[in-house]
Amino acid sequence: FMAESALILNPTKRVVVPDPGARCPMSAMITPEGLRKLKAEYPGVPVVAYVNTSAAVKAETDVCCTSSNAVKVVKSLDAKEVIFVPDRNLGLYVQRFVKDTELILWPGYCPTHERITVEKLKEARKSHPDAEIIVHPECTPDVIDYADAAASTEGMVNRVRASPRMEFILGTEVEHAHRMKHIFPEKTFHPIPGTVCPNMKKTTLAKVVQALETLETVISVPEDILMRARKPLDRMVEIGR
């Protein structure tokens, strides 16, 4: 979905992915046919799609969002009802901040973030009592309630930068801890054990090198879908973070 989005926003560029099998499980949980059926049940209700969706699904939506700007995007619609796809957990998080809008949620989720539980956070807190717990909005509501804060990956960077704390427990994909350590070498970060996305791991350094040498596999999106999917992405960009 990221490669497709890059191509949609830059249609004259060549977009290559090192491993076409490195797909997002959440994105695969919704199809354009399924979304069209849901839209038929709620005629006229605007659709917000998380960027973790295929180009074909985006083509059926009104506006896209990221985990950083999902609340802002939903509020911008000023609607009584909004269809929000495909992440139910992110939708439930957004619902906390849009009391005047009812979100109609698709039952999708991120398997990696769903592996983060309150019990695991309690164990992490027991091991690191001085650490602040920050989790991703793709986590389940009980996990978000237990944590000290919920934030997107970029939001985590901003929160750590502004915090006087020196130790953090991160409730998201384990590799984010490496990035955080690179940005803040003076601080300590603890990922939740087992929070690994196996599909992300399909993209290896060797495959990246091969992709640079061969410029394969090239991503393509049918012209009609590309044009329709461009509108919700452009709208998301206009709304901003």
GROMACS .gro file of C-alpha atoms in nm:
model
  241
    1PHE     CA    1   0.000   0.000   0.000
    2MET     CA    2   0.290   0.238   0.066
    3ALA     CA    3   0.442   0.172  -0.275
    4GLU     CA    4   0.103   0.222  -0.442
    5SER     CA    5   0.051   0.548  -0.254
    6ALA     CA    6   0.395   0.669  -0.358
    7LEU     CA    7   0.310   0.593  -0.721
    8ILE     CA    8  -0.035   0.754  -0.700
    9LEU     CA    9   0.116   1.077  -0.568
   10ASN     CA   10   0.406   1.059  -0.817
   11PRO     CA   11   0.262   0.893  -1.128
   12THR     CA   12   0.557   0.986  -1.352
   13LYS     CA   13   0.807   0.809  -1.124
   14ARG     CA   14   0.913   0.446  -1.115
   15VAL     CA   15   0.833   0.283  -0.780
   16VAL     CA   16   1.009  -0.042  -0.694
   17VAL     CA   17   0.955  -0.279  -0.402
   18PRO     CA   18   1.229  -0.523  -0.294
   19ASP     CA   19   0.980  -0.797  -0.202
   20PRO     CA   20   0.622  -0.784  -0.340
   21GLY     CA   21   0.524  -1.034  -0.071
   22ALA     CA   22   0.587  -0.779   0.204
   23ARG     CA   23   0.222  -0.689   0.224
   24CYS     CA   24   0.021  -0.544   0.514
   25PRO     CA   25  -0.217  -0.801   0.670
   26MET     CA   26  -0.454  -0.524   0.777
   27SER     CA   27  -0.471  -0.388   0.424
   28ALA     CA   28  -0.567  -0.736   0.302
   29MET     CA   29  -0.864  -0.743   0.544
   30ILE     CA   30  -1.071  -0.509   0.327
   31THR     CA   31  -1.164  -0.528  -0.041
   32PRO     CA   32  -1.323  -0.268  -0.267
   33GLU     CA   33  -1.621  -0.501  -0.310
   34GLY     CA   34  -1.669  -0.523   0.066
   35LEU     CA   35  -1.642  -0.149   0.105
   36ARG     CA   36  -1.893  -0.086  -0.173
   37LYS     CA   37  -2.137  -0.315   0.007
   38LEU     CA   38  -2.091  -0.123   0.332
   39LYS     CA   39  -2.135   0.209   0.152
   40ALA     CA   40  -2.464   0.080   0.008
   41GLU     CA   41  -2.587   0.019   0.364
   42TYR     CA   42  -2.502   0.379   0.458
   43PRO     CA   43  -2.574   0.587   0.146
   44GLY     CA   44  -2.419   0.931   0.147
   45VAL     CA   45  -2.200   0.869   0.452
   46PRO     CA   46  -1.841   0.983   0.388
   47VAL     CA   47  -1.561   0.726   0.398
   48VAL     CA   48  -1.224   0.773   0.565
   49ALA     CA   49  -0.958   0.517   0.476
   50TYR     CA   50  -0.641   0.463   0.674
   51VAL     CA   51  -0.343   0.473   0.440
   52ASN     CA   52  -0.294   0.104   0.519
   53THR     CA   53  -0.529   0.013   0.232
   54SER     CA   54  -0.490  -0.085  -0.130
   55ALA     CA   55  -0.522   0.164  -0.413
   56ALA     CA   56  -0.847  -0.006  -0.516
   57VAL     CA   57  -0.995   0.056  -0.170
   58LYS     CA   58  -0.869   0.414  -0.163
   59ALA     CA   59  -1.049   0.469  -0.494
   60GLU     CA   60  -1.377   0.401  -0.310
   61THR     CA   61  -1.315   0.657  -0.034
   62ASP     CA   62  -1.354   1.030   0.023
   63VAL     CA   63  -1.035   1.100   0.216
   64CYS     CA   64  -0.738   0.909   0.355
   65CYS     CA   65  -0.568   0.952   0.690
   66THR     CA   66  -0.261   0.850   0.884
   67SER     CA   67  -0.249   0.759   1.251
   68SER     CA   68  -0.110   1.109   1.309
   69ASN     CA   69  -0.397   1.301   1.151
   70ALA     CA   70  -0.693   1.060   1.173
   71VAL     CA   71  -0.875   1.273   1.432
   72LYS     CA   72  -0.815   1.590   1.231
   73VAL     CA   73  -0.938   1.424   0.911
   74VAL     CA   74  -1.261   1.297   1.068
   75LYS     CA   75  -1.329   1.635   1.228
   76SER     CA   76  -1.276   1.807   0.891
   77LEU     CA   77  -1.576   1.622   0.748
   78ASP     CA   78  -1.814   1.773   1.006
   79ALA     CA   79  -2.046   1.475   0.960
   80LYS     CA   80  -2.285   1.296   1.195
   81GLU     CA   81  -2.166   0.959   1.065
   82VAL     CA   82  -1.839   0.850   0.907
   83ILE     CA   83  -1.737   0.512   0.771
   84PHE     CA   84  -1.383   0.442   0.896
   85VAL     CA   85  -1.178   0.161   0.742
   86PRO     CA   86  -1.005  -0.074   0.791
   87ASP     CA   87  -0.857  -0.047   1.143
   88ARG     CA   88  -1.119  -0.080   1.416
   89ASN     CA   89  -0.866  -0.002   1.690
   90LEU     CA   90  -0.754   0.323   1.531
   91GLY     CA   91  -1.122   0.401   1.473
   92LEU     CA   92  -1.204   0.340   1.839
   93TYR     CA   93  -0.915   0.568   1.933
   94VAL     CA   94  -1.043   0.842   1.702
   95GLN     CA   95  -1.394   0.802   1.844
   96ARG     CA   96  -1.265   0.928   2.180
   97PHE     CA   97  -1.204   1.271   2.024
   98VAL     CA   98  -1.507   1.304   1.792
   99LYS     CA   99  -1.802   1.274   2.029
  100ASP     CA  100  -2.046   1.434   1.783
  101THR     CA  101  -1.962   1.187   1.505
  102GLU     CA  102  -2.053   0.819   1.505
  103LEU     CA  103  -1.785   0.608   1.341
  104ILE     CA  104  -1.897   0.302   1.149
  105LEU     CA  105  -1.599   0.070   1.184
  106TRP     CA  106  -1.467  -0.204   0.960
  107PRO     CA  107  -1.351  -0.506   1.165
  108GLY     CA  108  -0.987  -0.493   1.052
  109TYR     CA  109  -0.682  -0.479   1.276
  110CYS     CA  110  -0.303  -0.499   1.286
  111PRO     CA  111  -0.202  -0.849   1.406
  112THR     CA  112   0.130  -0.715   1.537
  113HIS     CA  113  -0.025  -0.444   1.753
  114GLU     CA  114  -0.297  -0.679   1.876
  115ARG     CA  115  -0.021  -0.894   2.026
  116ILE     CA  116   0.050  -0.610   2.268
  117THR     CA  117  -0.156  -0.677   2.581
  118VAL     CA  118  -0.205  -0.508   2.917
  119GLU     CA  119  -0.035  -0.807   3.079
  120LYS     CA  120   0.276  -0.752   2.866
  121LEU     CA  121   0.278  -0.382   2.951
  122LYS     CA  122   0.250  -0.464   3.322
  123GLU     CA  123   0.548  -0.698   3.293
  124ALA     CA  124   0.745  -0.429   3.111
  125ARG     CA  125   0.655  -0.172   3.377
  126LYS     CA  126   0.762  -0.412   3.650
  127SER     CA  127   1.100  -0.449   3.479
  128HIS     CA  128   1.134  -0.079   3.402
  129PRO     CA  129   0.940   0.113   3.670
  130ASP     CA  130   1.085   0.452   3.570
  131ALA     CA  131   0.989   0.422   3.205
  132GLU     CA  132   0.699   0.598   3.037
  133ILE     CA  133   0.476   0.371   2.829
  134ILE     CA  134   0.382   0.499   2.483
  135VAL     CA  135   0.168   0.282   2.256
  136HIS     CA  136   0.045   0.312   1.899
  137PRO     CA  137  -0.324   0.391   1.831
  138GLU     CA  138  -0.346   0.058   1.644
  139CYS     CA  139  -0.339  -0.111   1.985
  140THR     CA  140  -0.659  -0.227   2.153
  141PRO     CA  141  -0.853   0.019   2.372
  142ASP     CA  142  -0.756  -0.148   2.702
  143VAL     CA  143  -0.388  -0.122   2.610
  144ILE     CA  144  -0.430   0.247   2.527
  145ASP     CA  145  -0.611   0.303   2.857
  146TYR     CA  146  -0.328   0.141   3.052
  147ALA     CA  147  -0.046   0.324   2.874
  148ASP     CA  148   0.077   0.670   2.969
  149ALA     CA  149   0.018   0.793   2.615
  150ALA     CA  150  -0.086   0.684   2.267
  151ALA     CA  151   0.089   0.827   1.964
  152SER     CA  152   0.177   0.750   1.604
  153THR     CA  153   0.538   0.660   1.528
  154GLU     CA  154   0.614   1.024   1.450
  155GLY     CA  155   0.410   1.127   1.752
  156MET     CA  156   0.632   0.906   1.967
  157VAL     CA  157   0.937   1.089   1.836
  158ASN     CA  158   0.782   1.425   1.926
  159ARG     CA  159   0.672   1.310   2.270
  160VAL     CA  160   1.013   1.170   2.359
  161ARG     CA  161   1.182   1.486   2.233
  162ALA     CA  162   0.964   1.701   2.460
  163SER     CA  163   0.984   1.470   2.763
  164PRO     CA  164   1.233   1.502   3.051
  165ARG     CA  165   1.209   1.124   3.097
  166MET     CA  166   1.511   0.916   3.000
  167GLU     CA  167   1.346   0.575   2.965
  168PHE     CA  168   1.052   0.461   2.753
  169ILE     CA  169   0.854   0.143   2.681
  170LEU     CA  170   0.732   0.144   2.321
  171GLY     CA  171   0.414  -0.040   2.229
  172THR     CA  172   0.465  -0.078   1.856
  173GLU     CA  173   0.672  -0.285   1.610
  174VAL     CA  174   1.002  -0.369   1.778
  175GLU     CA  175   1.223  -0.206   1.515
  176HIS     CA  176   1.092   0.139   1.607
  177ALA     CA  177   1.305   0.118   1.921
  178HIS     CA  178   1.617   0.113   1.701
  179ARG     CA  179   1.508   0.426   1.520
  180MET     CA  180   1.432   0.601   1.848
  181LYS     CA  181   1.774   0.507   1.986
  182HIS     CA  182   1.934   0.650   1.674
  183ILE     CA  183   1.747   0.980   1.718
  184PHE     CA  184   1.791   0.993   2.097
  185PRO     CA  185   2.113   0.805   2.180
  186GLU     CA  186   2.113   0.942   2.535
  187LYS     CA  187   1.776   0.780   2.615
  188THR     CA  188   1.675   0.417   2.669
  189PHE     CA  189   1.395   0.237   2.483
  190HIS     CA  190   1.232  -0.097   2.554
  191PRO     CA  191   1.018  -0.269   2.287
  192ILE     CA  192   0.753  -0.521   2.386
  193PRO     CA  193   0.897  -0.872   2.323
  194GLY     CA  194   0.738  -1.054   2.031
  195THR     CA  195   0.593  -0.743   1.869
  196VAL     CA  196   0.734  -0.835   1.530
  197CYS     CA  197   0.573  -0.783   1.191
  198PRO     CA  198   0.682  -1.086   0.985
  199ASN     CA  199   0.586  -0.917   0.658
  200MET     CA  200   0.810  -0.618   0.731
  201LYS     CA  201   1.095  -0.860   0.788
  202LYS     CA  202   1.062  -0.986   0.429
  203THR     CA  203   1.233  -0.668   0.313
  204THR     CA  204   1.602  -0.738   0.378
  205LEU     CA  205   1.915  -0.539   0.300
  206ALA     CA  206   2.010  -0.793   0.035
  207LYS     CA  207   1.673  -0.753  -0.137
  208VAL     CA  208   1.705  -0.374  -0.126
  209VAL     CA  209   2.045  -0.398  -0.295
  210GLN     CA  210   1.902  -0.633  -0.557
  211ALA     CA  211   1.610  -0.397  -0.620
  212LEU     CA  212   1.852  -0.108  -0.673
  213GLU     CA  213   2.055  -0.316  -0.917
  214THR     CA  214   1.761  -0.457  -1.115
  215LEU     CA  215   1.494  -0.192  -1.052
  216GLU     CA  216   1.244  -0.472  -0.990
  217THR     CA  217   0.965  -0.530  -0.885
  218VAL     CA  218   0.796  -0.227  -1.041
  219ILE     CA  219   0.460  -0.130  -0.891
  220SER     CA  220   0.172  -0.048  -1.125
  221VAL     CA  221  -0.181   0.081  -1.065
  222PRO     CA  222  -0.452   0.086  -1.333
  223GLU     CA  223  -0.506   0.440  -1.462
  224ASP     CA  224  -0.872   0.463  -1.360
  225ILE     CA  225  -0.798   0.346  -1.003
  226LEU     CA  226  -0.494   0.573  -0.982
  227MET     CA  227  -0.698   0.879  -1.073
  228ARG     CA  228  -0.976   0.799  -0.826
  229ALA     CA  229  -0.735   0.708  -0.544
  230ARG     CA  230  -0.539   1.030  -0.599
  231LYS     CA  231  -0.829   1.246  -0.474
  232PRO     CA  232  -0.852   1.107  -0.117
  233LEU     CA  233  -0.473   1.111  -0.085
  234ASP     CA  234  -0.451   1.469  -0.208
  235ARG     CA  235  -0.724   1.566   0.035
  236MET     CA  236  -0.532   1.404   0.319
  237VAL     CA  237  -0.219   1.596   0.225
  238GLU     CA  238  -0.417   1.922   0.212
  239ILE     CA  239  -0.555   1.862   0.563
  240GLY     CA  240  -0.205   1.796   0.692
  241ARG     CA  241  -0.096   1.651   1.023
   0.00000   0.00000   0.00000
